[in-house]
Tab-separated table of C-alpha atoms and ligand atoms in Angstrom:
chain	number	residue	atom	x	y	z
A	40	UNK	CA	15.567	-35.974	2.897
A	41	UNK	CA	18.996	-34.726	3.906
A	42	UNK	CA	21.584	-37.039	5.532
A	43	UNK	CA	21.532	-36.417	9.314
A	44	UNK	CA	24.597	-34.445	10.454
A	45	UNK	CA	27.514	-36.635	11.538
A	46	UNK	CA	28.309	-34.422	14.537
A	47	UNK	CA	25.906	-32.471	16.748
A	48	UNK	CA	25.029	-29.047	15.397
A	49	UNK	CA	23.279	-26.244	17.195
A	50	UNK	CA	19.644	-25.293	16.655
A	51	UNK	CA	17.740	-22.030	16.406
A	52	UNK	CA	14.098	-21.678	17.476
A	53	UNK	CA	12.041	-18.562	16.762
A	54	UNK	CA	8.455	-17.538	17.448
A	55	UNK	CA	6.721	-15.582	14.741
A	56	UNK	CA	3.599	-13.562	14.062
A	57	UNK	CA	0.662	-13.075	16.410
A	58	UNK	CA	1.167	-15.147	19.533
A	59	UNK	CA	-1.265	-17.634	21.070
A	60	UNK	CA	-2.142	-19.155	24.428
A	61	UNK	CA	-0.174	-22.298	23.547
A	62	UNK	CA	2.793	-21.267	21.392
A	63	UNK	CA	5.029	-21.709	24.434
A	64	UNK	CA	3.786	-25.295	24.728
A	65	UNK	CA	5.283	-25.817	21.250
A	66	UNK	CA	8.489	-24.169	22.488
A	67	UNK	CA	8.531	-26.622	25.404
A	68	UNK	CA	8.058	-29.465	22.882
A	69	UNK	CA	11.015	-28.266	20.797
A	70	UNK	CA	13.222	-27.729	23.852
A	71	UNK	CA	12.411	-31.038	25.520
A	72	UNK	CA	12.693	-32.786	22.137
A	73	UNK	CA	16.140	-31.298	21.530
A	74	UNK	CA	17.234	-32.640	24.929
A	75	UNK	CA	16.535	-36.218	23.923
A	76	UNK	CA	18.446	-35.803	20.658
A	77	UNK	CA	21.789	-34.707	22.045
A	78	UNK	CA	23.626	-36.851	19.517
A	79	UNK	CA	22.314	-34.546	16.799
A	80	UNK	CA	21.529	-31.254	18.507
A	81	UNK	CA	24.212	-29.484	20.510
A	82	UNK	CA	22.983	-26.170	21.891
A	83	UNK	CA	19.537	-24.746	21.379
A	84	UNK	CA	19.174	-21.006	20.959
A	85	UNK	CA	16.002	-18.928	20.712
A	86	UNK	CA	15.711	-15.698	18.781
A	87	UNK	CA	14.887	-12.749	21.017
A	88	UNK	CA	11.821	-11.329	19.286
A	89	UNK	CA	11.791	-14.085	16.716
A	90	UNK	CA	13.685	-13.827	13.472
A	91	UNK	CA	14.761	-10.302	14.441
A	92	UNK	CA	16.926	-11.907	17.136
A	93	UNK	CA	18.442	-14.118	14.438
A	94	UNK	CA	19.289	-11.190	12.191
A	95	UNK	CA	20.683	-9.018	14.969
A	96	UNK	CA	22.561	-11.937	16.598
A	97	UNK	CA	20.445	-11.508	19.711
A	98	UNK	CA	20.208	-15.147	20.745
A	99	UNK	CA	18.873	-16.553	23.997
A	100	UNK	CA	20.719	-19.463	25.583
A	101	UNK	CA	18.044	-22.031	26.393
A	102	UNK	CA	20.499	-24.033	28.513
A	103	UNK	CA	20.409	-21.217	31.071
A	104	UNK	CA	16.704	-21.794	31.713
A	105	UNK	CA	15.747	-24.183	34.498
A	106	UNK	CA	13.839	-27.369	33.774
A	107	UNK	CA	10.990	-25.991	35.891
A	108	UNK	CA	10.768	-22.883	33.690
A	109	UNK	CA	10.681	-24.974	30.519
A	110	UNK	CA	8.000	-27.211	32.008
A	111	UNK	CA	5.989	-24.124	32.998
A	112	UNK	CA	6.124	-22.796	29.421
A	113	UNK	CA	3.510	-25.424	28.668
A	114	UNK	CA	0.964	-23.458	30.687
A	115	UNK	CA	2.212	-19.915	29.899
A	116	UNK	CA	0.538	-17.811	27.175
A	117	UNK	CA	2.081	-15.432	24.607
A	118	UNK	CA	5.630	-15.608	23.243
A	119	UNK	CA	8.087	-16.206	26.084
A	120	UNK	CA	11.063	-15.394	23.813
A	121	UNK	CA	9.359	-12.556	21.981
A	122	UNK	CA	7.725	-12.785	18.568
A	123	UNK	CA	7.965	-10.629	15.458
A	124	UNK	CA	5.939	-9.520	12.524
A	125	UNK	CA	8.895	-9.451	10.184
A	126	UNK	CA	8.834	-10.974	6.741
A	127	UNK	CA	12.006	-11.858	4.894
A	128	UNK	CA	11.479	-10.807	1.297
A	129	UNK	CA	12.407	-12.954	-1.712
A	130	UNK	CA	16.134	-13.761	-2.106
A	131	UNK	CA	16.377	-11.544	-5.154
A	132	UNK	CA	14.669	-8.600	-3.379
A	133	UNK	CA	16.693	-8.588	-0.174
A	134	UNK	CA	19.647	-10.910	-0.364
A	135	UNK	CA	21.325	-9.023	2.508
A	136	UNK	CA	18.840	-10.371	5.062
A	137	UNK	CA	19.466	-13.974	4.021
A	138	UNK	CA	23.201	-13.484	3.922
A	139	UNK	CA	23.085	-12.001	7.397
A	140	UNK	CA	21.002	-14.853	8.770
A	141	UNK	CA	23.445	-17.364	7.302
A	142	UNK	CA	26.357	-15.361	8.709
A	143	UNK	CA	24.789	-15.624	12.187
A	144	UNK	CA	23.990	-19.323	11.701
A	145	UNK	CA	27.541	-19.990	10.540
A	146	UNK	CA	29.058	-18.083	13.463
A	147	UNK	CA	27.060	-20.195	15.925
A	148	UNK	CA	27.211	-23.464	13.990
A	149	UNK	CA	23.434	-23.571	13.664
A	150	UNK	CA	22.363	-26.505	11.527
A	151	UNK	CA	18.669	-26.674	12.489
A	152	UNK	CA	16.057	-23.950	12.276
A	153	UNK	CA	12.615	-24.304	13.880
A	154	UNK	CA	10.198	-21.552	12.893
A	155	UNK	CA	6.988	-21.402	14.927
A	156	UNK	CA	4.359	-19.420	13.034
A	157	UNK	CA	1.452	-19.134	10.603
A	158	UNK	CA	1.104	-18.736	6.825
A	159	UNK	CA	3.645	-15.999	6.282
A	160	UNK	CA	6.126	-17.640	8.625
A	161	UNK	CA	5.867	-20.937	6.768
A	162	UNK	CA	6.781	-18.990	3.644
A	163	UNK	CA	9.822	-17.539	5.428
A	164	UNK	CA	10.729	-21.009	6.729
A	165	UNK	CA	10.548	-22.363	3.200
A	166	UNK	CA	12.789	-19.605	1.875
A	167	UNK	CA	15.338	-20.150	4.644
A	168	UNK	CA	15.286	-23.872	3.886
A	169	UNK	CA	16.235	-23.011	0.316
A	170	UNK	CA	19.106	-20.699	1.157
A	171	UNK	CA	21.230	-23.627	2.292
A	172	UNK	CA	21.505	-24.661	-1.340
A	173	UNK	CA	21.722	-21.143	-2.753
A	174	UNK	CA	24.309	-19.769	-0.344
A	175	UNK	CA	26.189	-23.024	0.212
A	176	UNK	CA	25.311	-23.474	3.891
A	177	UNK	CA	23.597	-26.680	5.020
A	178	UNK	CA	20.555	-25.948	7.186
A	179	UNK	CA	17.626	-28.183	8.034
A	180	UNK	CA	14.508	-26.109	8.411
A	181	UNK	CA	11.232	-27.262	9.935
A	182	UNK	CA	8.093	-25.134	10.375
A	183	UNK	CA	6.112	-25.498	13.601
A	184	UNK	CA	2.468	-24.569	12.949
A	185	UNK	CA	0.726	-21.922	15.030
A	186	UNK	CA	-2.067	-19.485	14.377
A	187	UNK	CA	-5.299	-18.617	16.101
A	188	UNK	CA	-6.730	-17.936	12.653
A	189	UNK	CA	-6.726	-21.718	11.933
A	190	UNK	CA	-6.069	-21.020	8.275
A	191	UNK	CA	-3.060	-23.244	7.484
A	192	UNK	CA	-3.858	-25.933	4.907
A	193	UNK	CA	-3.127	-29.670	5.198
A	194	UNK	CA	-3.465	-29.727	8.967
A	195	UNK	CA	-6.732	-30.559	10.727
A	196	UNK	CA	-6.341	-27.433	12.825
A	197	UNK	CA	-3.649	-25.017	13.950
A	198	UNK	CA	-2.287	-24.986	17.492
A	199	UNK	CA	-3.605	-21.848	19.163
A	200	UNK	CA	-7.008	-22.043	17.524
A	201	UNK	CA	-8.648	-24.550	19.867
A	202	UNK	CA	-7.994	-22.355	22.881
A	203	UNK	CA	-9.307	-19.188	21.231
A	204	UNK	CA	-12.311	-21.156	20.020
A	205	UNK	CA	-12.980	-22.293	23.574
A	206	UNK	CA	-12.611	-18.779	24.973
A	207	UNK	CA	-14.996	-17.348	22.377
A	208	UNK	CA	-17.576	-20.130	22.817
A	209	UNK	CA	-17.465	-19.757	26.610
A	210	UNK	CA	-17.589	-15.938	26.514
A	211	UNK	CA	-20.465	-15.926	24.039
A	212	UNK	CA	-22.454	-18.313	26.208
A	213	UNK	CA	-21.799	-16.256	29.359
A	214	UNK	CA	-22.470	-12.846	27.816
A	215	UNK	CA	-25.660	-14.218	26.259
A	216	UNK	CA	-26.958	-15.041	29.753
A	217	UNK	CA	-26.222	-11.452	30.759
A	218	UNK	CA	-28.095	-9.815	27.896
A	219	UNK	CA	-30.994	-12.256	28.297
A	220	UNK	CA	-31.299	-11.135	31.939
A	221	UNK	CA	-31.319	-7.438	31.058
A	222	UNK	CA	-33.265	-7.408	27.818
A	223	UNK	CA	-36.766	-6.649	29.049
A	224	UNK	CA	-35.912	-3.181	30.323
A	225	UNK	CA	-32.423	-2.457	29.043
A	226	UNK	CA	-29.832	-3.894	26.605
A	227	UNK	CA	-31.248	-5.929	23.745
A	228	UNK	CA	-28.202	-6.515	21.604
A	229	UNK	CA	-24.734	-7.754	22.481
A	230	UNK	CA	-21.990	-7.726	19.847
A	231	UNK	CA	-18.717	-9.624	20.239
A	232	UNK	CA	-15.919	-8.882	17.780
A	233	UNK	CA	-13.431	-11.699	17.230
A	234	UNK	CA	-10.145	-12.114	15.348
A	235	UNK	CA	-9.466	-14.278	12.326
A	236	UNK	CA	-8.569	-11.908	9.521
A	237	UNK	CA	-9.840	-13.458	6.261
A	238	UNK	CA	-10.959	-16.746	7.791
A	239	UNK	CA	-14.074	-17.082	9.936
A	240	UNK	CA	-12.983	-20.030	12.065
A	241	UNK	CA	-12.984	-18.080	15.333
A	242	UNK	CA	-16.363	-16.529	14.541
A	243	UNK	CA	-17.690	-20.002	13.774
A	244	UNK	CA	-16.491	-21.160	17.198
A	245	UNK	CA	-18.879	-18.620	18.760
A	246	UNK	CA	-21.634	-20.833	17.340
A	247	UNK	CA	-20.637	-23.614	19.736
A	248	UNK	CA	-22.182	-21.513	22.526
A	249	UNK	CA	-25.649	-22.523	21.352
A	250	UNK	CA	-26.964	-26.053	21.247
A	251	UNK	CA	-30.221	-25.784	19.322
A	252	UNK	CA	-31.827	-23.518	16.726
A	253	UNK	CA	-32.569	-20.048	18.158
A	254	UNK	CA	-29.938	-20.306	20.904
A	255	UNK	CA	-27.452	-17.437	21.061
A	256	UNK	CA	-25.514	-16.361	19.114
A	257	UNK	CA	-28.445	-15.686	16.797
A	258	UNK	CA	-26.160	-14.016	14.247
A	259	UNK	CA	-22.594	-14.807	13.176
A	260	UNK	CA	-20.919	-12.587	10.592
A	261	UNK	CA	-18.190	-14.372	8.629
A	262	UNK	CA	-15.488	-12.934	6.338
A	263	UNK	CA	-16.471	-15.668	3.880
A	264	UNK	CA	-20.001	-14.207	3.472
A	265	UNK	CA	-20.432	-10.722	1.994
A	266	UNK	CA	-22.234	-8.468	4.472
A	267	UNK	CA	-25.870	-7.990	3.511
A	268	UNK	CA	-27.089	-5.086	5.623
A	269	UNK	CA	-30.801	-5.539	4.997
A	270	UNK	CA	-30.760	-9.292	5.712
A	271	UNK	CA	-28.640	-8.675	8.815
A	272	UNK	CA	-30.978	-6.035	10.265
A	273	UNK	CA	-34.012	-8.195	9.529
A	274	UNK	CA	-32.398	-11.107	11.374
A	275	UNK	CA	-31.544	-8.955	14.412
A	276	UNK	CA	-35.096	-7.610	14.561
A	277	UNK	CA	-36.556	-11.096	14.224
A	278	UNK	CA	-34.421	-12.310	17.138
A	279	UNK	CA	-35.299	-9.363	19.384
A	280	UNK	CA	-38.998	-9.769	18.530
A	281	UNK	CA	-38.891	-13.496	19.190
A	282	UNK	CA	-36.334	-13.935	22.006
A	283	UNK	CA	-36.280	-10.464	23.484
A	284	UNK	CA	-32.601	-10.044	22.624
A	285	UNK	CA	-29.939	-10.820	20.033
A	286	UNK	CA	-26.326	-11.930	20.400
A	287	UNK	CA	-24.034	-11.232	17.445
A	288	UNK	CA	-20.522	-12.607	16.890
A	289	UNK	CA	-18.732	-10.631	14.204
A	290	UNK	CA	-15.408	-11.465	12.613
A	291	UNK	CA	-12.952	-8.600	12.274
A	292	UNK	CA	-12.613	-9.616	8.616
A	293	UNK	CA	-16.272	-9.107	7.674
A	294	UNK	CA	-16.462	-7.382	4.298
A	295	UNK	CA	-18.903	-5.490	2.126
A	296	UNK	CA	-19.865	-7.144	-1.163
A	297	UNK	CA	-17.199	-5.007	-2.911
A	298	UNK	CA	-14.470	-6.558	-0.741
A	299	UNK	CA	-13.848	-3.591	1.585
A	300	UNK	CA	-13.582	-4.446	5.272
A	301	UNK	CA	-16.386	-3.035	7.440
A	302	UNK	CA	-13.676	-1.739	9.758
A	303	UNK	CA	-10.060	-1.203	8.841
A	304	UNK	CA	-7.793	0.656	11.259
A	305	UNK	CA	-5.893	2.288	8.376
A	306	UNK	CA	-2.479	0.824	9.260
A	307	UNK	CA	-0.592	-2.130	7.761
A	308	UNK	CA	1.887	-4.542	9.300
A	309	UNK	CA	5.245	-5.691	7.900
A	310	UNK	CA	3.484	-8.329	5.830
A	311	UNK	CA	1.282	-5.721	4.173
A	312	UNK	CA	-1.847	-6.891	6.017
A	313	UNK	CA	-4.407	-4.266	6.884
A	314	UNK	CA	-4.719	-3.887	10.643
A	315	UNK	CA	-8.264	-4.840	11.473
A	316	UNK	CA	-10.348	-4.024	14.488
A	317	UNK	CA	-13.365	-1.952	15.347
A	318	UNK	CA	-16.083	-3.782	13.452
A	319	UNK	CA	-17.887	-4.529	16.753
A	320	UNK	CA	-18.788	-0.900	17.468
A	321	UNK	CA	-19.594	-0.334	13.776
A	322	UNK	CA	-22.159	-3.152	13.861
A	323	UNK	CA	-23.550	-2.040	17.236
A	324	UNK	CA	-23.992	1.540	16.002
A	325	UNK	CA	-25.714	0.317	12.850
A	326	UNK	CA	-28.198	-1.638	14.971
A	327	UNK	CA	-28.825	1.393	17.178
A	328	UNK	CA	-29.249	3.796	14.230
A	329	UNK	CA	-31.540	1.551	12.227
A	330	UNK	CA	-33.434	-0.408	14.879
A	331	UNK	CA	-33.043	1.767	17.963
A	332	UNK	CA	-31.985	-1.029	20.349
A	333	UNK	CA	-29.735	-0.396	23.313
A	334	UNK	CA	-26.530	-2.346	22.889
A	335	UNK	CA	-23.266	-3.444	24.471
A	336	UNK	CA	-20.258	-4.468	22.446
A	337	UNK	CA	-16.912	-6.053	23.252
A	338	UNK	CA	-13.759	-6.540	21.263
A	339	UNK	CA	-12.153	-9.788	22.390
A	340	UNK	CA	-8.827	-8.719	20.828
A	341	UNK	CA	-5.733	-9.882	22.767
A	342	UNK	CA	-7.914	-11.278	25.561
A	343	UNK	CA	-8.941	-14.153	23.272
A	344	UNK	CA	-5.498	-15.243	22.142
A	345	UNK	CA	-3.845	-14.751	25.546
A	346	UNK	CA	-6.520	-16.619	27.488
A	347	UNK	CA	-4.403	-19.515	28.740
A	348	UNK	CA	-6.544	-19.825	31.897
A	349	UNK	CA	-9.307	-21.414	29.821
A	350	UNK	CA	-7.149	-23.209	27.231
A	351	UNK	CA	-8.353	-26.304	25.441
A	352	UNK	CA	-6.550	-29.419	26.652
A	353	UNK	CA	-6.613	-30.808	23.122
A	354	UNK	CA	-4.957	-27.635	21.852
A	355	UNK	CA	-2.222	-27.730	24.500
A	356	UNK	CA	-1.467	-31.366	23.697
A	357	UNK	CA	-1.327	-30.697	19.966
A	358	UNK	CA	0.862	-27.616	20.398
A	359	UNK	CA	3.368	-29.606	22.430
A	360	UNK	CA	3.221	-32.557	20.022
A	361	UNK	CA	4.037	-30.485	16.908
A	362	UNK	CA	7.073	-29.029	18.719
A	363	UNK	CA	8.355	-32.501	19.602
A	364	UNK	CA	7.645	-33.853	16.113
A	365	UNK	CA	9.499	-30.957	14.473
A	366	UNK	CA	12.686	-31.983	16.291
A	367	UNK	CA	12.199	-35.653	15.405
A	368	UNK	CA	11.852	-34.729	11.725
A	369	UNK	CA	14.879	-32.442	11.766
A	370	UNK	CA	17.231	-35.006	13.257
A	371	UNK	CA	16.063	-37.499	10.636
A	372	UNK	CA	17.230	-34.975	8.046
A	373	UNK	CA	13.752	-33.968	6.849
A	374	UNK	CA	14.064	-30.463	5.421
A	375	UNK	CA	11.333	-27.946	4.513
A	376	UNK	CA	8.514	-29.798	6.222
A	377	UNK	CA	5.888	-28.972	8.853
A	378	UNK	CA	4.295	-31.403	11.318
A	379	UNK	CA	0.573	-31.452	10.490
A	380	UNK	CA	-2.278	-32.713	12.652
A	381	UNK	CA	-4.206	-35.460	10.880
A	382	UNK	CA	-7.718	-36.268	12.130
A	383	UNK	CA	-8.363	-39.994	12.327
A	384	UNK	CA	-11.869	-39.703	13.791
A	385	UNK	CA	-14.117	-36.981	15.231
A	386	UNK	CA	-16.004	-38.858	17.972
A	387	UNK	CA	-13.956	-39.879	19.764
A	388	UNK	CA	-11.417	-37.357	18.485
A	389	UNK	CA	-8.295	-39.212	17.417
A	390	UNK	CA	-5.359	-37.600	15.684
A	391	UNK	CA	-1.777	-38.186	14.686
A	392	UNK	CA	1.089	-36.031	13.428
A	393	UNK	CA	2.542	-36.348	9.934
A	394	UNK	CA	5.023	-34.250	7.947
A	395	UNK	CA	3.773	-32.118	5.048
A	396	UNK	CA	5.942	-30.100	2.631
A	397	UNK	CA	6.292	-26.402	3.487
A	398	UNK	CA	5.953	-25.621	-0.209
A	399	UNK	CA	2.330	-26.777	-0.035
A	400	UNK	CA	1.590	-24.803	3.138
A	401	UNK	CA	3.274	-21.453	2.533
A	402	UNK	CA	0.920	-18.602	1.669
A	403	UNK	CA	-2.204	-20.766	1.345
A	404	UNK	CA	-5.208	-19.669	3.441
A	405	UNK	CA	-7.766	-22.289	4.492
A	406	UNK	CA	-11.131	-20.596	4.888
A	407	UNK	CA	-14.379	-21.865	6.392
A	408	UNK	CA	-16.042	-24.004	3.684
A	409	UNK	CA	-19.500	-22.940	2.542
A	410	UNK	CA	-21.092	-26.146	3.850
A	411	UNK	CA	-19.938	-25.254	7.383
A	412	UNK	CA	-22.110	-22.108	7.223
A	413	UNK	CA	-25.923	-22.277	7.221
A	414	UNK	CA	-27.752	-21.400	4.004
A	415	UNK	CA	-28.789	-17.979	5.384
A	416	UNK	CA	-25.117	-17.176	6.093
A	417	UNK	CA	-25.645	-16.418	9.804
A	418	UNK	CA	-24.860	-19.672	11.599
A	419	UNK	CA	-22.871	-22.900	11.647
A	420	UNK	CA	-24.018	-26.274	10.349
A	421	UNK	CA	-23.903	-29.654	12.062
A	422	UNK	CA	-20.757	-30.636	10.129
A	423	UNK	CA	-19.010	-27.459	11.319
A	424	UNK	CA	-20.014	-28.275	14.883
A	425	UNK	CA	-18.668	-31.833	14.484
A	426	UNK	CA	-15.366	-30.404	13.249
A	427	UNK	CA	-15.044	-27.759	15.992
A	428	UNK	CA	-16.335	-29.610	19.046
A	429	UNK	CA	-13.285	-31.807	19.765
A	430	UNK	CA	-10.875	-28.898	19.323
A	431	UNK	CA	-12.203	-27.115	22.412
A	432	UNK	CA	-12.481	-30.279	24.479
A	433	UNK	CA	-10.842	-30.647	27.856
A	434	UNK	CA	-9.468	-28.191	30.393
A	435	UNK	CA	-5.806	-27.694	31.205
A	436	UNK	CA	-5.803	-25.105	33.969
A	437	UNK	CA	-2.531	-23.424	34.898
A	438	UNK	CA	-1.473	-23.514	38.551
A	439	UNK	CA	-2.762	-20.530	40.551
A	440	UNK	CA	-0.952	-18.454	43.174
A	441	UNK	CA	-2.747	-15.790	45.213
A	442	UNK	CA	-5.771	-16.136	42.997
A	443	UNK	CA	-3.837	-15.556	39.772
A	444	UNK	CA	-2.291	-17.926	37.226
A	445	UNK	CA	1.387	-18.538	37.950
A	446	UNK	CA	3.079	-18.092	34.576
A	447	UNK	CA	6.712	-18.696	33.650
A	448	UNK	CA	9.169	-15.924	32.953
A	449	UNK	CA	12.403	-16.826	31.198
A	450	UNK	CA	15.808	-15.563	32.325
A	451	UNK	CA	16.655	-14.780	28.728
A	452	UNK	CA	20.436	-15.038	29.074
A	453	UNK	CA	22.078	-13.663	25.934
A	454	UNK	CA	24.490	-15.843	23.973
A	455	UNK	CA	27.880	-14.145	23.600
A	456	UNK	CA	28.029	-12.402	20.247
A	457	UNK	CA	30.623	-13.591	17.742
A	458	UNK	CA	30.150	-11.147	14.908
A	459	UNK	CA	31.566	-7.662	14.866
A	460	UNK	CA	29.007	-6.230	12.519
A	461	UNK	CA	25.567	-4.972	13.513
A	462	UNK	CA	22.456	-5.458	11.451
A	463	UNK	CA	19.672	-2.923	11.516
A	464	UNK	CA	16.162	-4.249	10.882
B	86	F6P	O1	-2.512	-13.588	12.698
B	86	F6P	C1	-3.202	-13.821	13.870
B	86	F6P	C2	-3.903	-12.597	14.363
B	86	F6P	O2	-4.249	-12.853	15.696
B	86	F6P	C3	-5.116	-12.151	13.540
B	86	F6P	O3	-6.285	-12.839	13.809
B	86	F6P	C4	-5.198	-10.688	13.886
B	86	F6P	O4	-5.830	-9.955	12.874
B	86	F6P	C5	-3.769	-10.326	13.958
B	86	F6P	O5	-3.077	-11.468	14.372
B	86	F6P	C6	-3.434	-9.202	14.876
B	86	F6P	O6	-2.071	-9.009	14.748
B	86	F6P	P1	-1.174	-8.050	15.614
B	86	F6P	O7	-1.132	-8.606	16.999
B	86	F6P	O8	0.177	-8.082	14.965
B	86	F6P	O9	-1.802	-6.712	15.529
């Protein structure tokens, strides 16, 4: 715990990594939280395109945004200030980046840093929290959790996940009705590819579409379970023979037993992650080649994580709450922490927010436990369903204008630059 600053200091908020339907709700939580802590927080700036805005001194003046815009962020998907896949390396590998960030912080008297992201971003947040000591600049750094992948440890779930889970469960249920209607004379197999990288939480959420054994989806392919082609094809055939059709939800991170992804786009992002995508058509083609069934496939891709129109109310509330809590922690002088969601009960779902150390969160991936997946590896168990069900609960529809959701757009007024030097990222 660091002593709270004696005079107000400015704050820097940045969005990081893949965006979600509710990351802006966290932004609204941070912004509205900062407003009630004026004794501690002077101005609040956002990084244009995340940490890249910090490094290039491209800061957005939040004070120039209207209260109505900030309120509307709560129902606006994606990153209103711009996000970035940009990883600060270790201090010893690229000291220049840290020195630059501190130079920008110093120039704008930034004493608080709120970093809204997933695993890699929590690692960056931790490193930035440490540079205060190393480079002699006091900075209080708090991570704000976000990732559709739901793979951060120590928190019951990650803001962003509940809404994707709801979208995937709803879409699976709806598409299953379609294929069931057509199956007798036409399409027999529908494949839905979902995100999640190495963790099968989103794929598992597809399982919520069914209520009893045999309901679609009849097959879920998880990254946690090595792909067994023969068992998979047998299961698809069994479903088509028995139900007339088969619905498959496949995670983009599904791997062969030797660890290779079924579909890898061949490119890598700044974090060194393989870009995934395309496993849906691979699976559909396999079914066609080996079993001869007519198929349709869909890649949910950005549609799933941008789908604010069908967001989970629980998710929106949690996203906002972690933003507010982050500010409360920072003004109390809590450094290098992240607000985590703690489940108090599942039915009814009750939760609270508590701080956890960034050091225990950074770079740890929480995968779907084996007892959440059925013994055959193709479905979800009752305990998984109990865990997931409350996370998709409740609707929080955005306002509509002319038949379309009315989303916020920020003015994005730039803060006057103070440094003479440029920084190329
Ligand atoms: O990290 C979240 C995530 O949505 C993953 O599930 C997905 O693989 C990845 O982002 C896609 O990232 P990008 O939008 O940078 O291609």
